[in-house]
XYZ file of C-alpha atoms in Angstrom:
787
model
C -17.813 23.094 -21.895
C -18.152 24.868 -18.565
C -17.497 28.372 -17.296
C -16.581 29.503 -13.799
C -15.564 32.705 -12.095
C -11.989 32.893 -10.848
C -11.751 33.044 -7.041
C -8.208 34.156 -6.158
C -8.762 33.288 -2.481
C -8.993 29.612 -3.442
C -5.909 29.608 -5.655
C -2.804 27.631 -4.680
C 0.694 27.717 -6.058
C -0.258 25.287 -8.815
C -4.048 25.561 -9.021
C -6.352 28.378 -10.117
C -9.143 29.023 -7.629
C -12.765 28.897 -8.825
C -16.088 29.857 -7.281
C -18.180 26.638 -7.299
C -21.459 28.586 -7.136
C -20.627 30.232 -10.449
C -20.047 26.989 -12.353
C -22.363 26.681 -15.331
C -22.540 24.734 -18.602
C -21.646 26.469 -21.849
C -23.377 24.794 -24.780
C -21.889 24.475 -28.222
C -23.798 25.704 -31.225
C -24.880 23.308 -33.949
C -21.771 24.398 -35.823
C -19.580 23.338 -32.903
C -18.692 26.886 -31.874
C -19.173 28.849 -28.667
C -21.542 31.791 -28.427
C -21.315 32.954 -24.825
C -20.679 36.248 -23.024
C -19.018 36.210 -19.612
C -20.805 38.085 -16.813
C -19.271 41.358 -15.751
C -18.735 40.343 -12.123
C -15.071 39.304 -12.150
C -12.762 37.250 -14.329
C -14.154 34.078 -15.860
C -12.628 30.944 -17.358
C -13.929 28.703 -20.087
C -13.075 25.047 -19.433
C -13.262 22.471 -22.180
C -13.221 18.687 -21.716
C -12.851 15.770 -24.085
C -12.354 12.050 -23.736
C -10.376 9.560 -25.759
C -8.650 6.261 -25.333
C -5.232 6.465 -23.693
C -3.600 4.233 -26.359
C -1.391 2.844 -23.598
C 0.652 -0.210 -24.548
C 2.609 -2.607 -22.319
C 5.791 -1.034 -20.960
C 8.952 -1.244 -23.087
C 7.198 -2.894 -26.003
C 6.626 -4.195 -28.502
C 5.422 -7.300 -26.687
C 2.731 -8.488 -29.090
C 1.976 -8.766 -32.781
C -0.383 -7.202 -33.646
C 0.133 -4.423 -31.114
C -1.983 -4.673 -27.937
C -3.425 -1.895 -25.816
C -4.515 -1.509 -22.212
C -8.250 -2.075 -21.714
C -10.693 -0.063 -19.627
C -10.185 -1.344 -16.077
C -13.255 0.464 -14.700
C -15.995 -1.083 -16.810
C -17.557 -4.473 -17.217
C -16.913 -4.212 -20.965
C -13.163 -3.805 -20.493
C -12.826 -6.872 -18.322
C -15.145 -8.859 -20.568
C -12.886 -8.053 -23.524
C -9.982 -9.658 -21.687
C -12.073 -12.684 -20.743
C -13.384 -13.084 -24.298
C -9.824 -13.031 -25.682
C -8.733 -15.733 -23.268
C -11.805 -17.821 -23.989
C -11.559 -17.549 -27.767
C -7.826 -17.394 -28.465
C -5.916 -18.958 -25.553
C -8.010 -21.520 -23.716
C -8.004 -24.374 -26.185
C -9.558 -27.650 -25.050
C -6.101 -29.039 -24.318
C -5.146 -26.000 -22.218
C -8.433 -26.202 -20.307
C -7.749 -29.835 -19.415
C -4.262 -28.977 -18.220
C -5.559 -26.105 -16.080
C -8.251 -28.271 -14.573
C -5.662 -30.922 -13.711
C -2.953 -28.614 -12.376
C -5.002 -25.835 -10.812
C -3.043 -22.845 -9.585
C -3.752 -19.174 -10.044
C -4.211 -16.647 -12.813
C -1.693 -13.878 -12.068
C -1.951 -10.156 -12.698
C 1.064 -7.928 -12.134
C 0.837 -4.461 -10.581
C -1.697 -2.104 -12.153
C 0.346 0.432 -14.083
C -2.237 2.540 -15.886
C -0.288 5.416 -17.369
C -2.002 8.553 -18.626
C -1.272 12.236 -18.236
C -4.987 12.927 -17.921
C -7.775 11.681 -15.661
C -8.630 7.962 -15.494
C -12.054 7.626 -17.070
C -14.704 5.232 -18.256
C -17.755 6.103 -20.389
C -20.220 5.189 -17.646
C -18.417 7.238 -14.990
C -20.811 10.257 -14.941
C -23.860 8.019 -14.485
C -22.133 5.762 -11.929
C -20.842 8.752 -9.993
C -24.298 10.299 -9.646
C -25.838 6.952 -8.698
C -23.231 6.280 -5.997
C -22.519 9.779 -4.701
C -25.942 11.378 -5.131
C -24.997 14.434 -7.187
C -23.719 15.121 -10.719
C -20.049 14.660 -11.481
C -20.185 17.883 -13.506
C -20.517 19.856 -10.235
C -16.929 18.983 -9.299
C -15.387 18.198 -12.653
C -13.027 21.218 -12.709
C -11.298 20.270 -9.438
C -10.842 16.575 -10.241
C -9.495 17.062 -13.769
C -5.788 16.438 -14.324
C -3.317 17.829 -16.826
C 0.087 16.177 -16.957
C -1.061 14.138 -13.919
C -1.625 17.275 -11.793
C -4.829 19.112 -10.807
C -5.434 22.484 -12.456
C -8.322 24.099 -10.555
C -9.476 24.274 -6.925
C -12.518 25.317 -4.902
C -12.091 26.137 -1.221
C -9.764 23.559 0.435
C -12.458 21.578 2.266
C -14.783 21.275 -0.710
C -11.874 20.434 -3.018
C -10.706 17.652 -0.709
C -14.214 16.231 -0.402
C -14.846 16.396 -4.142
C -11.641 14.592 -5.019
C -12.373 11.982 -2.386
C -15.772 11.319 -3.986
C -14.235 10.958 -7.434
C -11.521 8.506 -6.406
C -13.895 6.503 -4.197
C -16.126 6.038 -7.239
C -13.195 4.960 -9.396
C -12.113 2.559 -6.645
C -15.543 0.975 -6.413
C -15.755 0.510 -10.180
C -12.232 -0.919 -10.295
C -12.786 -3.454 -7.526
C -16.233 -4.480 -8.784
C -15.695 -4.638 -12.539
C -12.045 -5.682 -12.592
C -10.976 -7.768 -9.602
C -14.350 -9.260 -8.667
C -15.152 -10.117 -12.276
C -11.694 -11.598 -12.965
C -11.813 -13.629 -9.752
C -15.213 -15.092 -10.574
C -14.096 -15.955 -14.105
C -10.880 -17.547 -12.837
C -12.941 -19.727 -10.530
C -15.101 -20.780 -13.471
C -12.065 -22.309 -15.211
C -10.676 -23.948 -12.077
C -8.139 -21.272 -11.097
C -7.694 -18.766 -8.323
C -6.824 -15.108 -8.894
C -3.452 -13.894 -7.646
C -2.925 -10.186 -8.173
C -0.958 -7.130 -7.106
C -3.934 -4.837 -6.404
C -2.253 -1.440 -6.231
C -0.769 1.213 -8.459
C -3.870 3.408 -8.589
C -5.626 5.582 -6.028
C -7.971 2.729 -5.171
C -8.799 0.716 -2.065
C -6.135 -1.993 -2.147
C -7.202 -3.206 1.308
C -10.624 -4.067 -0.100
C -9.028 -5.560 -3.211
C -6.880 -7.830 -1.009
C -10.117 -9.194 0.425
C -11.525 -9.816 -3.067
C -8.697 -11.648 -4.821
C -7.763 -15.150 -3.714
C -4.063 -14.348 -3.296
C -3.098 -10.686 -2.862
C 0.527 -9.966 -3.656
C 2.978 -7.201 -2.761
C 6.445 -6.499 -4.091
C 9.729 -5.861 -2.336
C 10.836 -3.400 -5.030
C 7.915 -0.994 -4.777
C 6.776 -1.328 -1.177
C 8.343 1.394 0.922
C 7.925 -0.199 4.351
C 6.137 -2.958 6.223
C 2.864 -1.045 6.541
C 2.379 -1.542 2.805
C 2.235 -5.300 3.481
C 0.054 -4.791 6.571
C -2.583 -3.119 4.383
C -2.888 -6.203 2.177
C -2.680 -8.539 5.180
C -5.649 -6.812 6.827
C -7.907 -7.360 3.820
C -6.708 -10.934 3.414
C -7.206 -11.913 7.047
C -10.607 -10.341 7.654
C -11.844 -11.986 4.442
C -10.584 -15.340 5.722
C -8.067 -15.901 2.958
C -4.781 -17.663 3.602
C -1.901 -16.452 1.422
C -0.183 -13.085 1.107
C 2.392 -13.356 -1.647
C 5.330 -11.166 -2.623
C 7.208 -10.539 -5.846
C 10.571 -10.676 -4.130
C 14.152 -9.865 -4.898
C 13.922 -7.169 -7.578
C 16.478 -4.383 -7.089
C 17.055 -1.614 -9.586
C 20.630 -1.732 -10.887
C 21.336 -4.919 -8.951
C 21.547 -7.433 -11.773
C 24.164 -10.128 -11.087
C 25.384 -8.353 -7.941
C 22.504 -9.059 -5.559
C 23.331 -11.409 -2.706
C 21.015 -13.847 -1.002
C 21.840 -12.102 2.250
C 20.320 -8.896 0.901
C 17.190 -10.738 -0.141
C 16.926 -12.510 3.217
C 17.248 -9.215 5.082
C 14.660 -7.600 2.823
C 12.109 -10.355 3.294
C 12.693 -11.032 6.988
C 10.570 -8.149 8.199
C 7.882 -8.760 5.574
C 7.049 -12.140 7.123
C 6.388 -10.355 10.403
C 3.950 -8.122 8.480
C 1.927 -11.139 7.327
C 3.712 -12.369 4.203
C 3.701 -16.150 3.716
C 4.625 -16.744 0.072
C 7.774 -15.606 -1.730
C 7.912 -15.530 -5.533
C 11.425 -14.781 -6.784
C 11.548 -12.103 -9.454
C 13.461 -12.656 -12.672
C 14.141 -16.381 -13.160
C 15.703 -16.502 -16.635
C 15.505 -19.060 -19.380
C 18.519 -21.350 -19.660
C 19.112 -20.272 -23.250
C 17.786 -17.950 -25.933
C 18.830 -17.279 -29.541
C 21.714 -14.855 -29.801
C 22.161 -14.403 -26.062
C 25.728 -14.041 -24.856
C 27.127 -15.340 -21.602
C 25.675 -15.890 -19.047
C 22.415 -16.132 -21.053
C 19.212 -14.268 -21.736
C 17.809 -12.179 -18.872
C 14.525 -10.328 -19.272
C 15.426 -7.418 -16.994
C 19.063 -6.743 -17.825
C 20.525 -4.869 -19.615
C 17.904 -2.163 -19.060
C 18.200 0.955 -21.195
C 21.749 -0.104 -22.058
C 23.031 -0.468 -18.528
C 22.829 -2.788 -15.520
C 19.207 -3.795 -15.080
C 17.022 -5.180 -12.368
C 18.062 -7.992 -10.104
C 18.042 -10.819 -10.234
C 18.473 -13.473 -12.862
C 17.985 -16.246 -10.328
C 18.683 -19.740 -11.575
C 21.411 -22.322 -12.223
C 23.621 -19.803 -14.064
C 24.300 -18.266 -10.637
C 27.071 -19.971 -8.612
C 24.966 -19.511 -5.476
C 22.336 -21.775 -7.007
C 24.535 -24.661 -5.849
C 23.251 -23.850 -2.353
C 19.633 -23.135 -3.288
C 18.319 -26.156 -1.392
C 19.438 -24.527 1.861
C 17.765 -21.220 0.945
C 14.556 -22.771 -0.347
C 14.339 -25.001 2.726
C 14.522 -21.889 4.913
C 11.757 -20.157 2.950
C 9.604 -23.283 2.941
C 9.765 -23.715 6.711
C 8.851 -20.083 7.336
C 5.985 -20.292 4.840
C 4.775 -23.450 6.570
C 4.748 -21.856 10.012
C 3.144 -18.678 8.671
C 0.197 -20.729 7.416
C -0.516 -22.642 10.599
C -3.902 -21.994 12.153
C -5.066 -18.393 12.115
C -3.276 -15.069 12.590
C -3.410 -13.116 15.832
C -2.897 -9.349 15.578
C -3.229 -6.800 18.367
C -4.840 -3.828 16.636
C -6.835 -3.060 13.495
C -6.077 0.434 12.192
C -9.035 1.893 10.300
C -8.213 3.557 6.990
C -10.788 5.807 5.354
C -8.741 5.555 2.147
C -7.284 2.109 1.577
C -4.246 2.902 -0.543
C -1.025 0.945 -0.261
C 2.452 1.140 -1.778
C 2.628 4.540 -0.093
C 4.866 3.962 2.923
C 2.385 5.868 5.098
C 1.952 4.192 8.453
C -0.260 4.523 11.507
C 0.055 7.158 14.220
C 1.944 5.883 17.279
C 1.799 2.199 16.305
C 4.261 2.323 13.400
C 6.924 4.441 15.099
C 6.457 3.524 18.768
C 4.138 0.548 19.104
C 6.024 -1.896 16.893
C 9.379 -1.341 18.692
C 7.702 -2.251 21.991
C 5.937 -5.389 20.759
C 2.592 -4.249 19.329
C 1.324 -5.668 16.044
C -1.200 -4.032 13.734
C -2.932 -4.321 10.373
C -5.067 -1.962 8.328
C -8.760 -2.274 7.472
C -11.026 -0.069 5.357
C -14.772 0.543 5.291
C -15.657 -2.169 2.750
C -13.602 -4.707 4.719
C -15.624 -3.953 7.855
C -18.756 -4.838 5.854
C -17.513 -8.396 5.265
C -19.292 -11.265 7.051
C -16.090 -12.061 8.949
C -15.796 -8.561 10.420
C -17.761 -9.369 13.552
C -16.941 -9.140 17.249
C -16.730 -12.294 19.334
C -15.537 -12.388 22.944
C -14.459 -8.764 22.645
C -12.255 -9.412 19.589
C -12.772 -8.484 15.960
C -12.670 -10.854 13.013
C -10.470 -13.821 12.190
C -7.248 -12.056 13.340
C -8.976 -11.525 16.729
C -7.965 -7.869 16.911
C -7.907 -6.747 20.524
C -8.764 -3.168 19.610
C -9.678 -0.859 16.746
C -7.728 2.369 16.254
C -9.211 5.240 14.262
C -7.406 8.403 13.208
C -7.869 11.096 10.579
C -7.538 10.264 6.902
C -3.785 10.226 6.264
C -4.358 10.804 2.541
C -6.788 13.709 2.873
C -5.304 16.280 5.262
C -5.775 14.023 8.322
C -9.443 15.004 8.350
C -11.640 13.185 10.874
C -13.987 11.591 8.367
C -16.164 8.505 8.338
C -19.299 7.358 6.571
C -22.466 6.970 8.691
C -22.447 3.278 7.776
C -18.960 2.808 9.214
C -19.863 4.821 12.321
C -22.873 2.599 12.882
C -20.677 -0.476 12.486
C -18.208 0.885 15.084
C -21.096 1.560 17.460
C -22.142 -2.100 17.089
C -18.558 -3.158 17.793
C -18.302 -1.019 20.910
C -21.579 -2.349 22.283
C -20.285 -5.874 21.618
C -17.255 -5.204 23.801
C -14.526 -4.231 21.315
C -12.156 -1.541 22.678
C -11.902 1.427 20.288
C -9.475 4.362 20.433
C -10.075 7.458 18.305
C -7.370 10.043 17.721
C -8.545 13.568 16.914
C -11.563 15.850 17.169
C -14.249 13.338 16.279
C -17.024 15.404 17.866
C -16.923 17.611 14.757
C -16.261 14.851 12.213
C -17.681 14.911 8.696
C -18.445 12.407 5.990
C -15.532 11.786 3.600
C -17.028 13.306 0.446
C -19.376 16.173 -0.346
C -22.196 15.904 2.262
C -25.781 15.398 1.082
C -29.124 15.394 2.897
C -27.849 15.907 6.435
C -25.124 13.242 6.212
C -22.757 15.161 8.522
C -25.491 15.516 11.137
C -26.344 11.797 11.017
C -22.665 10.952 11.338
C -22.156 13.190 14.371
C -25.205 11.741 16.113
C -23.787 8.255 15.682
C -20.352 9.379 16.874
C -21.888 11.014 19.949
C -23.400 7.663 20.854
C -20.116 5.890 20.054
C -18.005 8.195 22.211
C -20.354 7.620 25.145
C -19.668 3.882 25.185
C -17.411 2.656 28.030
C -15.273 0.644 25.588
C -14.339 3.809 23.656
C -11.599 6.361 24.369
C -10.650 9.517 22.491
C -7.188 11.052 22.580
C -5.926 14.379 21.312
C -2.367 13.314 20.508
C -0.635 10.124 19.400
C 1.403 10.106 22.622
C -1.825 9.383 24.550
C -2.624 6.201 22.628
C -0.812 3.717 24.927
C -2.487 5.133 28.033
C -5.895 4.863 26.373
C -5.254 1.244 25.425
C -4.116 0.462 28.952
C -7.232 2.089 30.411
C -9.330 -0.182 28.180
C -7.403 -3.235 29.389
C -5.671 -3.831 26.053
C -2.093 -5.026 25.947
C -0.029 -6.634 23.185
C 0.433 -10.376 22.745
C 4.204 -9.806 22.814
C 6.024 -7.593 25.313
C 9.670 -6.549 25.154
C 11.946 -5.831 28.083
C 13.353 -2.923 26.075
C 12.292 -1.255 22.803
C 14.089 -2.829 19.865
C 14.025 -3.714 16.193
C 12.437 -7.100 16.931
C 9.460 -7.794 14.656
C 6.917 -10.525 15.395
C 3.950 -12.387 13.958
C 1.760 -14.808 15.902
C -0.292 -17.702 14.508
C -2.574 -19.874 16.644
C -3.430 -23.446 15.684
C -5.796 -24.871 18.279
C -3.862 -24.840 21.555
C -0.490 -24.203 19.894
C 1.038 -20.753 19.409
C 3.632 -20.127 16.696
C 5.734 -16.975 16.851
C 7.920 -15.744 14.026
C 10.615 -13.451 15.432
C 12.935 -11.383 13.251
C 15.492 -8.708 14.016
C 14.405 -6.727 11.012
C 13.729 -3.258 9.788
C 10.575 -1.385 8.945
C 12.167 0.353 5.956
C 14.659 -0.932 3.389
C 17.199 1.794 4.205
C 16.511 2.167 7.898
C 18.576 4.696 9.833
C 20.167 4.011 12.165
C 20.829 0.533 10.757
C 19.635 -2.560 12.562
C 22.024 -3.878 15.187
C 22.093 -7.086 17.227
C 19.452 -7.503 19.934
C 19.662 -9.416 23.195
C 16.754 -8.959 25.591
C 13.830 -10.723 27.256
C 10.549 -11.171 25.393
C 7.213 -12.264 26.865
C 4.986 -14.326 24.565
C 1.295 -14.915 25.272
C 0.126 -18.514 25.123
C -3.205 -20.168 24.407
C -2.505 -23.280 26.492
C -1.926 -22.165 30.106
C 0.315 -25.199 30.556
C 2.165 -24.822 27.265
C 5.955 -24.992 27.125
C 8.245 -23.321 24.564
C 10.067 -24.968 21.680
C 12.661 -23.489 19.357
C 12.137 -24.314 15.659
C 15.182 -23.729 13.479
C 14.058 -22.512 10.017
C 17.459 -23.372 8.510
C 17.862 -26.962 9.666
C 14.313 -27.936 10.561
C 15.535 -28.948 14.006
C 13.176 -28.656 16.974
C 14.355 -28.388 20.556
C 12.504 -27.805 23.790
C 13.591 -24.574 25.450
C 15.200 -25.262 28.817
C 15.589 -21.709 30.172
C 12.537 -19.469 30.555
C 10.133 -18.007 33.107
C 6.397 -17.948 33.614
C 5.200 -14.354 33.247
C 1.530 -14.140 34.104
C -0.281 -15.896 31.260
C 2.832 -15.884 29.089
C 6.347 -17.231 28.680
C 9.363 -14.932 29.142
C 12.561 -15.963 27.426
C 15.736 -14.422 26.077
C 15.916 -13.511 22.391
C 19.319 -12.901 20.809
C 19.378 -12.153 17.094
C 21.782 -10.627 14.625
C 20.495 -8.147 11.995
C 18.049 -9.881 9.684
C 18.197 -13.141 11.616
C 14.946 -14.966 12.374
C 13.788 -17.719 14.657
C 10.504 -19.471 15.370
C 9.132 -20.241 18.824
C 6.209 -22.614 19.344
C 4.334 -22.899 22.643
C 2.290 -26.036 23.216
C 1.820 -29.093 25.380
C 4.831 -31.118 26.551
C 5.602 -33.830 24.017
C 4.095 -31.805 21.160
C 7.096 -32.468 18.926
C 7.925 -35.938 20.182
C 10.127 -34.889 23.095
C 10.036 -37.148 26.147
C 9.943 -36.382 29.791
C 6.558 -34.748 30.161
C 6.324 -31.805 32.518
C 9.982 -31.442 33.504
C 11.616 -28.765 35.569
C 13.309 -26.033 33.576
C 15.851 -23.377 34.391
C 14.601 -19.947 35.443
C 18.044 -18.410 36.033
C 21.668 -19.378 35.409
C 25.123 -17.830 35.149
C 26.151 -20.382 32.493
C 26.112 -19.479 28.794
C 23.354 -21.955 27.984
C 21.022 -24.514 29.531
C 19.635 -27.276 27.340
C 17.847 -30.583 27.598
C 19.926 -33.657 26.845
C 17.169 -36.239 26.713
C 15.357 -35.840 30.025
C 18.214 -34.202 31.925
C 19.373 -30.599 32.048
C 22.881 -29.688 30.930
C 24.722 -26.368 31.217
C 27.234 -25.102 28.681
C 29.965 -22.454 29.012
C 33.039 -21.259 27.151
C 35.144 -21.058 30.326
C 35.921 -23.468 33.132
C 34.207 -22.880 36.458
C 31.325 -23.673 38.775
C 27.931 -22.515 37.534
C 24.711 -22.066 39.485
C 21.257 -22.692 38.009
C 17.851 -22.115 39.611
C 15.057 -24.442 38.524
C 11.316 -23.903 38.213
C 10.674 -26.312 41.091
C 12.672 -24.078 43.431
C 15.903 -26.074 43.532
C 19.293 -24.403 43.137
C 21.906 -26.657 41.543
C 25.578 -26.277 40.665
C 27.636 -27.688 37.831
C 31.373 -27.919 37.388
C 32.895 -27.451 33.922
C 36.549 -28.414 33.594
C 39.260 -26.780 31.509
C 38.156 -25.341 28.149
C 40.654 -24.479 25.416
C 40.954 -20.897 24.226
C 39.348 -19.890 20.895
C 41.479 -20.496 17.828
C 41.501 -18.300 14.755
C 41.963 -20.215 11.520
C 44.398 -18.277 9.363
C 46.096 -20.611 6.871
C 43.843 -21.933 4.097
C 44.079 -23.727 0.799
C 41.563 -22.111 -1.596
C 40.391 -23.848 -4.754
C 38.033 -21.859 -6.967
C 35.840 -23.167 -9.753
C 35.696 -20.129 -12.042
C 32.134 -19.912 -13.439
C 33.016 -17.227 -15.983
C 32.819 -17.663 -19.770
C 36.108 -19.579 -19.973
C 35.562 -21.869 -16.979
C 38.669 -22.863 -15.081
C 39.883 -24.151 -11.730
C 42.274 -21.924 -9.800
C 44.101 -22.676 -6.549
C 45.946 -20.422 -4.127
C 47.430 -20.752 -0.650
C 46.465 -18.095 1.892
C 48.233 -17.253 5.130
C 45.335 -14.966 5.999
C 41.810 -14.429 4.679
C 41.374 -11.648 2.130
C 38.638 -10.939 -0.465
C 39.093 -12.439 -3.920
C 39.288 -8.886 -5.235
C 42.673 -8.582 -3.456
C 44.027 -11.807 -4.947
C 45.410 -11.110 -8.442
C 44.389 -14.494 -9.844
C 40.810 -14.068 -8.542
C 40.192 -10.319 -8.770
C 37.508 -10.609 -11.480
C 36.445 -14.182 -10.845
C 32.974 -15.346 -9.902
C 32.257 -18.918 -8.939
C 32.483 -21.450 -6.125
C 35.493 -21.544 -3.835
C 36.398 -24.246 -1.329
C 38.524 -23.185 1.642
C 40.329 -26.007 3.441
C 42.107 -25.765 6.801
C 43.273 -28.128 9.525
C 42.643 -27.340 13.176
C 43.336 -29.117 16.457
C 40.391 -29.812 18.756
C 40.180 -31.210 22.270
C 36.395 -31.222 22.587
C 33.175 -29.659 21.282
C 33.272 -26.166 19.788
C 31.435 -23.601 17.708
C 32.674 -22.607 14.276
C 32.252 -18.868 13.664
C 32.699 -17.969 10.002
C 32.493 -14.197 10.326
C 31.764 -12.375 7.058
C 31.029 -14.442 3.935
C 30.037 -13.317 0.413
C 27.718 -14.865 -0.499
C 26.328 -18.298 0.430
C 28.274 -21.033 2.165
C 28.295 -24.635 3.258
C 30.584 -26.379 5.756
C 32.063 -29.865 5.955
C 33.942 -31.228 8.956
C 36.059 -34.291 8.346
C 33.992 -34.892 5.214
C 30.605 -34.592 6.963
C 28.075 -31.760 6.598
C 26.693 -30.464 9.913
C 23.645 -29.114 8.071
C 22.624 -25.814 6.481
C 24.332 -22.650 7.693
C 22.290 -19.692 8.882
C 23.418 -17.361 6.105
C 22.738 -14.270 8.233
C 24.578 -15.570 11.305
C 27.063 -18.211 10.110
C 27.854 -19.969 13.382
C 27.706 -23.764 13.635
C 27.791 -26.058 16.640
C 30.374 -28.685 15.665
C 30.056 -30.673 18.874
C 28.977 -33.955 17.244
C 31.433 -33.617 14.352
C 34.809 -32.757 15.866
C 37.234 -35.404 17.009
C 40.174 -34.985 19.341
C 43.301 -34.107 17.430
C 43.490 -32.724 13.884
C 40.245 -31.922 12.051
C 39.724 -30.855 8.452
C 37.391 -27.897 7.980
C 36.068 -27.106 4.496
C 34.032 -23.973 3.771
C 32.406 -23.794 0.353
C 31.527 -20.250 -0.737
C 29.487 -19.288 -3.803
C 29.460 -15.754 -5.234
C 27.326 -13.604 -7.559
C 28.440 -13.143 -11.181
C 29.070 -9.403 -11.054
C 32.871 -9.446 -10.893
C 33.124 -11.780 -13.873
C 30.685 -9.684 -15.896
C 32.796 -6.568 -15.336
C 35.331 -7.987 -17.790
C 33.096 -10.313 -19.832
C 30.625 -7.562 -20.809
C 32.283 -4.216 -19.997
C 29.886 -2.218 -22.200
C 27.089 -2.947 -19.742
C 28.770 -4.054 -16.513
C 32.173 -2.371 -16.697
C 31.064 0.379 -14.336
C 30.301 -2.041 -11.497
C 32.473 -1.759 -8.420
C 34.536 -4.899 -7.871
C 32.920 -6.752 -4.958
C 34.789 -8.435 -2.051
C 33.863 -12.070 -2.688
C 34.801 -15.074 -0.598
C 35.304 -16.053 3.013
C 36.405 -12.884 4.775
C 36.204 -14.039 8.369
C 37.538 -13.873 10.917
C 36.994 -17.625 11.247
C 37.244 -18.942 14.798
C 36.852 -22.266 16.541
C 35.354 -21.481 19.966
C 35.478 -24.476 22.344
C 32.928 -24.996 25.092
C 32.376 -27.386 27.959
C 29.222 -29.034 29.270
C 28.141 -30.576 32.541
C 24.862 -31.979 33.887
C 23.034 -30.227 36.704
C 23.801 -31.840 40.042
């Protein structure tokens, strides 16, 4: 029990103000009653506290027999209870042998500790005093929660500092006793620890440096900065993989398209992701399950559940090799060498799954080419967080950016230990930009023994260093960086939605480029981009290559310019579309011709290498002029080129993948969605569109809009996987003069079929426009060598 005098000046709309100087214990009598008289100076409150287990069980149980309960995540005893259960009940000798042989990772899903009161552990009072230097009872009223909300407050500054001290203590206990202990135990049985280290008010950036494989989730993460928090901890710690639980959408069961997933994940790769784990793969069969089979996440509370039940029950699974090949190639590139990131953003409080970004960089820096990650105090204490050649850590950050604590009133706070570390960085040549009034900064929690004064002395020395700049507003950040000689690895000719990630493997640079979005529901929506981009290169003589993540094809880029120490080339991408550019020595990927001349300017549509010679391509006849890197100006003559042809008449054969299974055929004089074709209105499955078209030479096939995945055959031959986000194929090697047969195979989700097969759950779904919607065009082009 405690008592405190009410201080109306400290009250908020939801919290009763208290005078901290009046706080005192109120003992209970031996009979368990209170015998206390309040002083006469004002109104007083009696505050009672008690502790008990939360009795939390796994969500939407029952999952176990006998019933299981959530353990204490903040104590060694809680984690040891989990380990002991595994050791005694699950890890039989046979299982241990299998684990040793197969390896892999122990996985922990997101931390969803649910209680209406305050997270607690029996040792918390003692640990708090040991770590913070004062008794937890001094601040207990302002950290207590009722129905997940605070009840009392001191003055605003003291309240903020007190709550910061409490949650920092919880975070330290959580990361030490839970993640560190589980990781070490996993290693002892031959496994790594893969975990989603968020869901509480704890330092997830530090946790990402502790676990072997940190993991995010596309469902819960609000924007790309949530991934950048985990990527910062991973990269400074020298770990390799950032995973993602991908493709879960509330209410999207059996209606989610691969295109939606691809657009969701495209930007995440630019934020450091390099492993995709699809959410919701369902068993092929289960007792009593109706068509299309058991799915763990749908129905959910009697209605359409979470997407997606990926697997062979889905018609689109017929094309999964194309999708998985795309993911695999991106994952491969995103694990080459080491990451290169422009700026480390210091976070006093390392939360993630918040959607809260960095001043200037998130809103303005990213659209102009800057890349950033987040680091927290414990991450800067890692052995890898050292400055070499003016860059910080394994990601070789060019600069460190420090602003106020975004989770605690933007206060300019820092521990003396962190300030001393920053001073070491500055004296080692690392550029540092601080936003705010750091001359009057304070320590994050309740100050003890002159901590604020020690901090300010260190900051005075830091601000005097020539590698340090302070700015008053976010708008001044780019000028400060420029004054320190810091510029991004990637520079855009115009601000855009282009997102990038650089990896460096020896003398080779790999760039992942995606026309993506920072938020899932970005407004205005992403549109096509077409502008110049300058990419830094490690090898001063390196040349660019284009790596196609869909086909695996590699081609040397024939049209670009030297731009200082970088390569400037044109980037044209549709929304969600990605490409990979590598810069390395000539012949890196087996191309011949050594150091050849390349085009620096042309009025043709395209310049490419055909073996060792340069060829121009255009969709119209004419004479085209191309300037080469050796100073020559050459012309090329392209003869007559046929006009584009729209393919209108199709024969459509559909394999109905509904409960009854059937094959349906229709003739179309124009492309319309299946929902507008009576025989196909509620059909889901795989449709093959067949058309005949005349060709007089090479051409592109533009498919237009398709729902969902597709494959193409030309005269019985497959040109290769289709970029599902920009379905345009170069049919040059496949067309013959005269009539050609074009087949487009389209696979759909199961939603339309489920509307009628299970109307109690899915009847409210809107009928989706499945199929090849077009317009489909054959666009001829001509080519000619440079002369």
